[in-house]
Short mmCIF file of C-alpha atoms in Angstrom, two decimals:
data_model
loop_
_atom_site.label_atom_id
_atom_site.label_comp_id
_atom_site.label_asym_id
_atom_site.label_seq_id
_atom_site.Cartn_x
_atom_site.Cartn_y
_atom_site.Cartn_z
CA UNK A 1 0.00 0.00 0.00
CA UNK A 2 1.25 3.51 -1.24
CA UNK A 3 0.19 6.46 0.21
CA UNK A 4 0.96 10.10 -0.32
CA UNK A 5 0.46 12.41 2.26
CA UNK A 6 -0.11 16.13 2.01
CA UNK A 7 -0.16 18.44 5.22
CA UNK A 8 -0.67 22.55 4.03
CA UNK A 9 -3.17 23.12 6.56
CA UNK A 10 -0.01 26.10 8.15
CA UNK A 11 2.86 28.05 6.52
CA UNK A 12 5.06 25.40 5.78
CA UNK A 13 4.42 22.53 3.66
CA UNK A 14 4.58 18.86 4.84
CA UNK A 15 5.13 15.63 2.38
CA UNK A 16 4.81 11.92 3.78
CA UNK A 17 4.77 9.05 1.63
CA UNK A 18 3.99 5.58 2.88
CA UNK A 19 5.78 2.48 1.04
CA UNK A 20 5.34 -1.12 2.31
CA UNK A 21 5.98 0.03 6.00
CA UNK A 22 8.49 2.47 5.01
CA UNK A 23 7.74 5.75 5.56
CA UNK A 24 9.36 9.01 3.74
CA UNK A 25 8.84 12.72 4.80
CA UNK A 26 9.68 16.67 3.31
CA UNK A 27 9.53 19.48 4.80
CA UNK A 28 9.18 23.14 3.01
CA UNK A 29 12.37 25.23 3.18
CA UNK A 30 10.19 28.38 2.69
CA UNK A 31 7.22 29.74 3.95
CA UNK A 32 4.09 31.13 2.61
CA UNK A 33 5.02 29.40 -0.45
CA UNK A 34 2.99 26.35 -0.92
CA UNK A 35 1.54 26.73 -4.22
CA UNK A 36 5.28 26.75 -5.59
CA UNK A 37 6.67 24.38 -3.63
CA UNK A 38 4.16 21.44 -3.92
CA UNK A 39 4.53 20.05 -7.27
CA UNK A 40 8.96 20.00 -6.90
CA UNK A 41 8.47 18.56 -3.86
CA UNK A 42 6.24 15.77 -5.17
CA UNK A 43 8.29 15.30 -7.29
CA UNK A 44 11.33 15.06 -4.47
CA UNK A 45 9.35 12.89 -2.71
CA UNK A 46 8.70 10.47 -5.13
CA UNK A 47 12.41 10.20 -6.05
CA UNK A 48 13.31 9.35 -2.76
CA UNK A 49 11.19 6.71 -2.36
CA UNK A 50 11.54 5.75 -5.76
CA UNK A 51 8.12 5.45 -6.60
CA UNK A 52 5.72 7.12 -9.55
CA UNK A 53 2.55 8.74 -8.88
CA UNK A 54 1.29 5.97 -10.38
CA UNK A 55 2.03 3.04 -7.75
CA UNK A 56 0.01 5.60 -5.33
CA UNK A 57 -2.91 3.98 -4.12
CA UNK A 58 -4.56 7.05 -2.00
CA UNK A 59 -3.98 10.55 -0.98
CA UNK A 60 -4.07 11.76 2.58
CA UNK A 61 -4.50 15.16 3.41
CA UNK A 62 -5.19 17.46 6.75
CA UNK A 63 -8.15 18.81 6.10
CA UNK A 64 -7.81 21.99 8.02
CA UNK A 65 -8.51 24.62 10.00
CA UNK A 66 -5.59 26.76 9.42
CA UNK A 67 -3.91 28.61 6.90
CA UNK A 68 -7.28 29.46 4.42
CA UNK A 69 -5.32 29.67 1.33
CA UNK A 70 -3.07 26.99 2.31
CA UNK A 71 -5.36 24.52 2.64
CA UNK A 72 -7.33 25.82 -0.34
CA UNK A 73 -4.13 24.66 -2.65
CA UNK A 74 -3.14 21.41 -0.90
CA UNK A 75 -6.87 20.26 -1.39
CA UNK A 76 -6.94 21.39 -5.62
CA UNK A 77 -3.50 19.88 -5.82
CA UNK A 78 -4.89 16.42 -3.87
CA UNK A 79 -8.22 16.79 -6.12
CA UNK A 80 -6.16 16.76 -9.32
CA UNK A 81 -4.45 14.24 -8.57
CA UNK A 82 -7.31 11.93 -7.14
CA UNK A 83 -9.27 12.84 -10.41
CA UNK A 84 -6.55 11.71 -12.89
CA UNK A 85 -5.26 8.62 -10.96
CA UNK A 86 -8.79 7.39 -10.22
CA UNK A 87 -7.40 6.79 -6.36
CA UNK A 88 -9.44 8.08 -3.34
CA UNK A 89 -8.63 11.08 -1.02
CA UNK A 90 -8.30 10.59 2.86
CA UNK A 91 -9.26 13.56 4.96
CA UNK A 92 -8.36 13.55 7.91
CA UNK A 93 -9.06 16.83 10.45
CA UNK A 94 -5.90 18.36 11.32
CA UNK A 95 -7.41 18.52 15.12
CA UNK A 96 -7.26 14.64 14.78
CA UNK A 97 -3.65 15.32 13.66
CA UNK A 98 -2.25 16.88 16.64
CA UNK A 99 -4.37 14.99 18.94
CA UNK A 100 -3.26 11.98 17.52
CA UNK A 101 0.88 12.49 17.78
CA UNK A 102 0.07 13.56 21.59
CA UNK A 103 -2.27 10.93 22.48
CA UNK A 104 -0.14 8.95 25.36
CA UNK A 105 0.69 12.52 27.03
CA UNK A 106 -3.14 13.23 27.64
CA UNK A 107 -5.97 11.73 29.55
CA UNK A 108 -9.60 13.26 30.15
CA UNK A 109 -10.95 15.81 28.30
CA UNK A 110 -8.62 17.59 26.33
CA UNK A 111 -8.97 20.67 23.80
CA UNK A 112 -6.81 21.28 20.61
CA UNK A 113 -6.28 24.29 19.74
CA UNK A 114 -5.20 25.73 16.48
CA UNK A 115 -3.91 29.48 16.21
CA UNK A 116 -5.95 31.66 13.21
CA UNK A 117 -4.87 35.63 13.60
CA UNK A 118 -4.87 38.21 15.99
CA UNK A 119 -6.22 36.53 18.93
CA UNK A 120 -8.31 33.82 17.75
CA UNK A 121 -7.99 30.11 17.83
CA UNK A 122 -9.75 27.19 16.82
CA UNK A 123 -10.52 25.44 18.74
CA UNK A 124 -11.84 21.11 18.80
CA UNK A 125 -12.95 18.88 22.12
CA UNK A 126 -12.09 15.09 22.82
CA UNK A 127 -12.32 12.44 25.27
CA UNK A 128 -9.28 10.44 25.77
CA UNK A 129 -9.30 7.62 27.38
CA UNK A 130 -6.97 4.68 27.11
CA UNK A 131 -5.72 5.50 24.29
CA UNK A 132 -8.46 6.26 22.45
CA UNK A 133 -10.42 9.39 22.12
CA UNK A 134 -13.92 10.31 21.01
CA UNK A 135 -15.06 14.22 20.05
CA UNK A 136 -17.17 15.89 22.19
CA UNK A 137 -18.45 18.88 20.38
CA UNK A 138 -17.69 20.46 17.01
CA UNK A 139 -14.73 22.78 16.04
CA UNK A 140 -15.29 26.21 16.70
CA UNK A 141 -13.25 29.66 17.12
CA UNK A 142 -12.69 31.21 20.42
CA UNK A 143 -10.60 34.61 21.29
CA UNK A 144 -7.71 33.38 23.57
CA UNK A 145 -8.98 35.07 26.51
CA UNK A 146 -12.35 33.14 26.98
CA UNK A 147 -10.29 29.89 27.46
CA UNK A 148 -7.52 31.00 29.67
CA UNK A 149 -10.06 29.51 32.66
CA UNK A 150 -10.79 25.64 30.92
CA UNK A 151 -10.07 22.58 33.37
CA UNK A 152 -9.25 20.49 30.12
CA UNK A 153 -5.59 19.34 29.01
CA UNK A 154 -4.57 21.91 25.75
CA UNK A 155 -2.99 20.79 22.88
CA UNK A 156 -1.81 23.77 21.19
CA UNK A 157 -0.20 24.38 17.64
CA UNK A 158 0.91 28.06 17.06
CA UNK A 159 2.91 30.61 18.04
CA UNK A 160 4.34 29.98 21.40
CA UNK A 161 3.87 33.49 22.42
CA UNK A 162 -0.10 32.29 22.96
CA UNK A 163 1.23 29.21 24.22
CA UNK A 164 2.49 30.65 26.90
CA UNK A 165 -0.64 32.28 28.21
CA UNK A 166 -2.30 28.97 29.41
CA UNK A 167 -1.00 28.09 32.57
CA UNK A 168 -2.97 25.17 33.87
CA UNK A 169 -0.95 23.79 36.21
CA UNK A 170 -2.65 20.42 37.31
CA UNK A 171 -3.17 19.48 33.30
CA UNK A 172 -0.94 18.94 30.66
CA UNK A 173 -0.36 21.76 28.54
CA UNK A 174 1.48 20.60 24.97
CA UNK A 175 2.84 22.91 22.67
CA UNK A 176 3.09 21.19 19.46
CA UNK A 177 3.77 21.06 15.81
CA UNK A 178 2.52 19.00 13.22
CA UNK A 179 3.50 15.85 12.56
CA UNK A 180 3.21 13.96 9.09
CA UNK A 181 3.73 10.62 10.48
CA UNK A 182 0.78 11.21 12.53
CA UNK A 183 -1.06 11.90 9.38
CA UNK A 184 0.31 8.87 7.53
CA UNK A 185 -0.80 6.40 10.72
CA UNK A 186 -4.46 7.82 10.81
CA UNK A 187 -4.98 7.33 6.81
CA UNK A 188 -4.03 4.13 6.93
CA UNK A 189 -6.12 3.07 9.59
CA UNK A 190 -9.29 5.62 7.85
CA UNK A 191 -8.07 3.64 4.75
CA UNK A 192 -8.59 0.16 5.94
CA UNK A 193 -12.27 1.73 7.35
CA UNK A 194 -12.78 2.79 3.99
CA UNK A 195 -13.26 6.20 5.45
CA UNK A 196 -12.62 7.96 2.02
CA UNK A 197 -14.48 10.45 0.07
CA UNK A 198 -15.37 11.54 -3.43
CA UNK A 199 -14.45 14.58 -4.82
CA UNK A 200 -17.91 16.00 -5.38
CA UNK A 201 -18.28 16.35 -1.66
CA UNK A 202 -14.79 17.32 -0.27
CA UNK A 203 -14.11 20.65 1.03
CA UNK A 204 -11.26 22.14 3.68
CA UNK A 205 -12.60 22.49 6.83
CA UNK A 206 -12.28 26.06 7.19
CA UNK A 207 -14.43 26.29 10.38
CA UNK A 208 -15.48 29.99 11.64
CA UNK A 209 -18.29 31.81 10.30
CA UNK A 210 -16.55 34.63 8.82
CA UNK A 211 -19.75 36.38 7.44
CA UNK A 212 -19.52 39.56 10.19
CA UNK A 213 -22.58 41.10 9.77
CA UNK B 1 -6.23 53.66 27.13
CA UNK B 2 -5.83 55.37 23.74
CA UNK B 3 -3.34 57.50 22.78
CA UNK B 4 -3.05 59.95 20.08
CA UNK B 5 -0.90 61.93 18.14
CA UNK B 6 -1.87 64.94 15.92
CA UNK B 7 0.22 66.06 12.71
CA UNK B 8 -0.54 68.57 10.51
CA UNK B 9 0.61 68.84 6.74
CA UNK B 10 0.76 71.66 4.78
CA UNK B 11 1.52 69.94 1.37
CA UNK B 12 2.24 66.32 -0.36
CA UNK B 13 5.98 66.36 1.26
CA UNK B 14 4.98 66.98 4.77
CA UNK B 15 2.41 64.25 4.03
CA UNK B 16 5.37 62.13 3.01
CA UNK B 17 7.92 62.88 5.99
CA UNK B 18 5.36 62.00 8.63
CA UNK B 19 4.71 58.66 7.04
CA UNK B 20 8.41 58.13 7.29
CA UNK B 21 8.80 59.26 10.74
CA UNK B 22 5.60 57.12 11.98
CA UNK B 23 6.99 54.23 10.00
CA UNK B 24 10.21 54.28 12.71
CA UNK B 25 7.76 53.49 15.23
CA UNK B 26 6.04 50.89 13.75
CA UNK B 27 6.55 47.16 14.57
CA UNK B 28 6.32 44.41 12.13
CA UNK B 29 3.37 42.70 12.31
CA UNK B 30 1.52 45.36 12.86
CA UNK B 31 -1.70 46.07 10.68
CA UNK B 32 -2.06 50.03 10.13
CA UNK B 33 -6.01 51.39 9.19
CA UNK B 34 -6.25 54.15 7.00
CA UNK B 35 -9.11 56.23 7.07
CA UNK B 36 -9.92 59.26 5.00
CA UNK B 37 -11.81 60.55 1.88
CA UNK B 38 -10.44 60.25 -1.33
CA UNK B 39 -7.07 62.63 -2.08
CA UNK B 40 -6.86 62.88 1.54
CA UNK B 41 -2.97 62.14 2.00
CA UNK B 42 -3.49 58.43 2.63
CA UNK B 43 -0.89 56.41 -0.84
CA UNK B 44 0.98 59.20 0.20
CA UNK B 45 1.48 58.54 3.71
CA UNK B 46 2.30 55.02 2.34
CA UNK B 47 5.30 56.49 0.55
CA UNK B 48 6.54 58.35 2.89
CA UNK B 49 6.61 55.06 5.33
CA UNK B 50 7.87 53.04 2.89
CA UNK B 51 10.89 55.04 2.43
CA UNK B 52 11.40 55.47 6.04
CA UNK B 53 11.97 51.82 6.26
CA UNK B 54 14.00 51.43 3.40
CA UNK B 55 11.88 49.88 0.89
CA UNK B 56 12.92 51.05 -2.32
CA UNK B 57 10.26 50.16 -4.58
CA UNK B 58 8.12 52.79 -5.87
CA UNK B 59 4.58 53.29 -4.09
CA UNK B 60 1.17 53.49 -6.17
CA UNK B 61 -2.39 54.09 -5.33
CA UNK B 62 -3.47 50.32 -4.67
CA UNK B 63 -7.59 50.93 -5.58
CA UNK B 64 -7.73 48.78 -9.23
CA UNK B 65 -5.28 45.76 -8.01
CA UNK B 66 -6.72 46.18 -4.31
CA UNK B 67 -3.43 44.92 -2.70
CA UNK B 68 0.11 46.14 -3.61
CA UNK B 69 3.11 43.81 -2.21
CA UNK B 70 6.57 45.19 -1.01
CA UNK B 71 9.52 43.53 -0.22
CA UNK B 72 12.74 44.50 1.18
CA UNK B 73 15.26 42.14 2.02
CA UNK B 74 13.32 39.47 4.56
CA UNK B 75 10.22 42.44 5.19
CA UNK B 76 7.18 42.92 3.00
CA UNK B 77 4.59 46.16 3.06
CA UNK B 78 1.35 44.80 2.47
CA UNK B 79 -0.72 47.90 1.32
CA UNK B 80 -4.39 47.20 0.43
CA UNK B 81 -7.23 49.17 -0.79
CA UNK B 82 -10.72 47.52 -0.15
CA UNK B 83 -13.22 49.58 -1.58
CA UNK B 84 -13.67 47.63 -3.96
CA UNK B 85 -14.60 44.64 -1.85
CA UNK B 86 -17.88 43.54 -1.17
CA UNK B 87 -17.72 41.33 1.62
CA UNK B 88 -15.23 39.82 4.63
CA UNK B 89 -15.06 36.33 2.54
CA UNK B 90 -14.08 38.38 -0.52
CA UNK B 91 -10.84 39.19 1.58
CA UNK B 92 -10.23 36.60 2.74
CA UNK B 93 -10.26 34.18 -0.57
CA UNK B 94 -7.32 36.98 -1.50
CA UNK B 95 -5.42 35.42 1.39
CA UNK B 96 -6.20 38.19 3.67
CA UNK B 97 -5.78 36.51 7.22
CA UNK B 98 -2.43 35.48 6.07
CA UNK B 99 -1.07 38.49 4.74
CA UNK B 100 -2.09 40.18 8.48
CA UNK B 101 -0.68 37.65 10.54
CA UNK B 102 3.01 37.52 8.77
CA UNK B 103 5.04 38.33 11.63
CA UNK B 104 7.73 40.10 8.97
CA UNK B 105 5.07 42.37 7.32
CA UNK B 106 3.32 45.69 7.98
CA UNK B 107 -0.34 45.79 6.69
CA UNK B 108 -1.34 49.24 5.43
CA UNK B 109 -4.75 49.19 4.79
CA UNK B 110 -7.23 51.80 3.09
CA UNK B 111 -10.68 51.68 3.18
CA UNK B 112 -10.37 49.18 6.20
CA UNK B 113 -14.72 50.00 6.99
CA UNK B 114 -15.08 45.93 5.89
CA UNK B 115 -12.85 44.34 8.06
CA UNK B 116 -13.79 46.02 11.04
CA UNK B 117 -14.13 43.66 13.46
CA UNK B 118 -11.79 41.14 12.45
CA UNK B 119 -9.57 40.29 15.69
CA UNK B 120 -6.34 41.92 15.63
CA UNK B 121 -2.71 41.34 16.87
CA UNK B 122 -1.86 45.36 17.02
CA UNK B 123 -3.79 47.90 15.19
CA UNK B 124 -3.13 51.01 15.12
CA UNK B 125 -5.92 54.00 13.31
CA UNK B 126 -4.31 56.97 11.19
CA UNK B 127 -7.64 59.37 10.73
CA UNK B 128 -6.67 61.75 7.39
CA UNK B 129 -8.69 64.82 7.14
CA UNK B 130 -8.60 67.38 4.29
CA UNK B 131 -8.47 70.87 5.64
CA UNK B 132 -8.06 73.26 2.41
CA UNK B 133 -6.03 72.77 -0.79
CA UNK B 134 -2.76 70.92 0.33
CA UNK B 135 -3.38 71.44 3.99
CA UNK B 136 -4.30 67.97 5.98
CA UNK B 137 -4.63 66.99 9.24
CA UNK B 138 -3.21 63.46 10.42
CA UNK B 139 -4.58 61.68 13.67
CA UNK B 140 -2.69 58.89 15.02
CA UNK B 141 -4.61 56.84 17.41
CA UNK B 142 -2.62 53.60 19.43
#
């Protein structure tokens, strides 16, 4: 099984690629430069593991929140490709993500949190337990300030400068970046589950009603 | 608390050096509203601060390509004109959220009514007024 795995949900560009329990990764040199970057690093990626677009058999991808336009060209890119190899796209939230590479730190309720702009996060419940976890409510945004007071663990991916407002000192509070591999594991598993989905219905999760009336 | 800071201009130069003296104030990562009628001082304000941080590139009214991009060495001026914008999504399909929270760029923006209550990192308000002929009154407000 042959995966490719695309993570553009923030400023720099992840690659993973999964090969008969081998596992390959890239990282962006630049960022805020996805759009140019992704097909040469496909291309990189591919080299390395000395594979062709063709052996892939599916197409992760972290399907957000973050970085709007970001995700907006990691999902075309992972649409083209899923269109003209006739493979399926795996998308997997990026909350699940960082929740995911964390999971043996945390136990009880726990809240990722993803930085947006100014002072607003998003912002994603779960239930841990052994292990395991199961959401709680649905992804919303939050300013900063309205959370300093939560009893839950906090998973955070951002700058560290907000990081370091949360000081909940009987939790665990996890500063974190994203992790590829993390997003390789959970496609495979959502693979074998058949959790894939056609292209007609596939959108980033951009979460946030940004309407302001 | 809000501070402010009154300058007046008595022609397009004046207008100019005040941008480039504010502009040594200025953090990156700041977003900057600019608020005043039309011909009211604000593109050239912009070139004034431009220069006073050493970008070299030459500044121009952004209203027809609503957002012109500087760069100097690692630093970018992002200076945007959104009047003719019709809603918050329009901005933000142009990439707006990211161009405000680069950490190495200074957001200049004109006509700044639409994104109003979008949650800033630092914002500061310059108020332009027109007084008579080249006579203008600039309000800084932290």
């Amino acid at each position: 099984m042959k995966i490719l795995a695309i993570e553009s949900s923030s400023s720099s560009l992840l690659l993973g690629l999964h090969k008969k329990n081998k596992f390959f990764s890239l990282e962006s040199e630049s960022i805020n430069n996805t759009a140019k970057n992704i097909n040469i690093m496909v291309d990189k990626i591919l080299k390395k593991s000395s594979s062709t677009l063709k052996d892939l058999d599916a197409i992760a991808i972290s399907s957000g929140p973050g970085s709007f336009t970001s995700l907006r060209v990691g999902m075309s890119y992972a649409k083209g490709l899923s269109f003209t190899l006739d493979i399926p796209i795996i998308p997997v939230s990026t909350f699940e993500i960082l929740l995911f590479s964390n999971l043996k730190k945390v136990k009880g309720e726990t809240s990722v949190l993803i930085y947006s702009h100014g002072r607003t996060v998003y912002k994603c419940d779960y239930m841990v337990k052994n292990n395991t976890y199961k959401l709680i409510n649905d992804p919303d945004t939050f300013i900063i300030d309205e959370l300093k007071k939560t009893k839950n663990n906090i998973i955070f991916h951002g700058r560290k400068k907000f990081f370091d407002e949360f000081k909940n000192e009987d939790k665990q509070n996890i500063n974190t970046d994203l992790d590829i591999k993390s997003l390789v594991e959970l496609s495979i598993k959502n693979f074998k589950l058949l959790k894939t989905k056609s292209l007609d219905n596939l959108s980033p999760e951009y979460v946030g009603n940004f309407e302001i009336k | 608390m809000q501070e402010t800071n009154l300058y007046r201009s008595n022609s397009p130069k004046e207008t100019e050096k005040i941008g480039n003296e504010i502009s040594k104030s200025i953090q990156f990562g700041t977003s900057i509203f600019l608020i005043g009628d039309l011909a009211s001082g604000k593109t050239t304000f912009t070139k004034g601060f431009a220069e006073g941080l050493g970008f070299k590139s030459k500044v121009q009214s952004p209203t027809f390509p609503i957002l012109n991009e500087y760069s100097y060495k690692d630093k970018f001026i992002y200076h945007f004109d959104l009047y003719r914008l019709k809603s918050v999504s329009e901005f933000l399909e142009i990439g707006g959220l990211e161009y405000l929270s680069n950490k190495n760029g200074i957001c200049l923006i004109e006509w700044p009514k639409l994104i109003n209550n979008l949650d800033f990192e630092k914002k500061i308000e310059i108020h332009f007024k027109h007084i008579k002929e080249d006579k203008r009154e600039i309000k800084l407000s932290l």
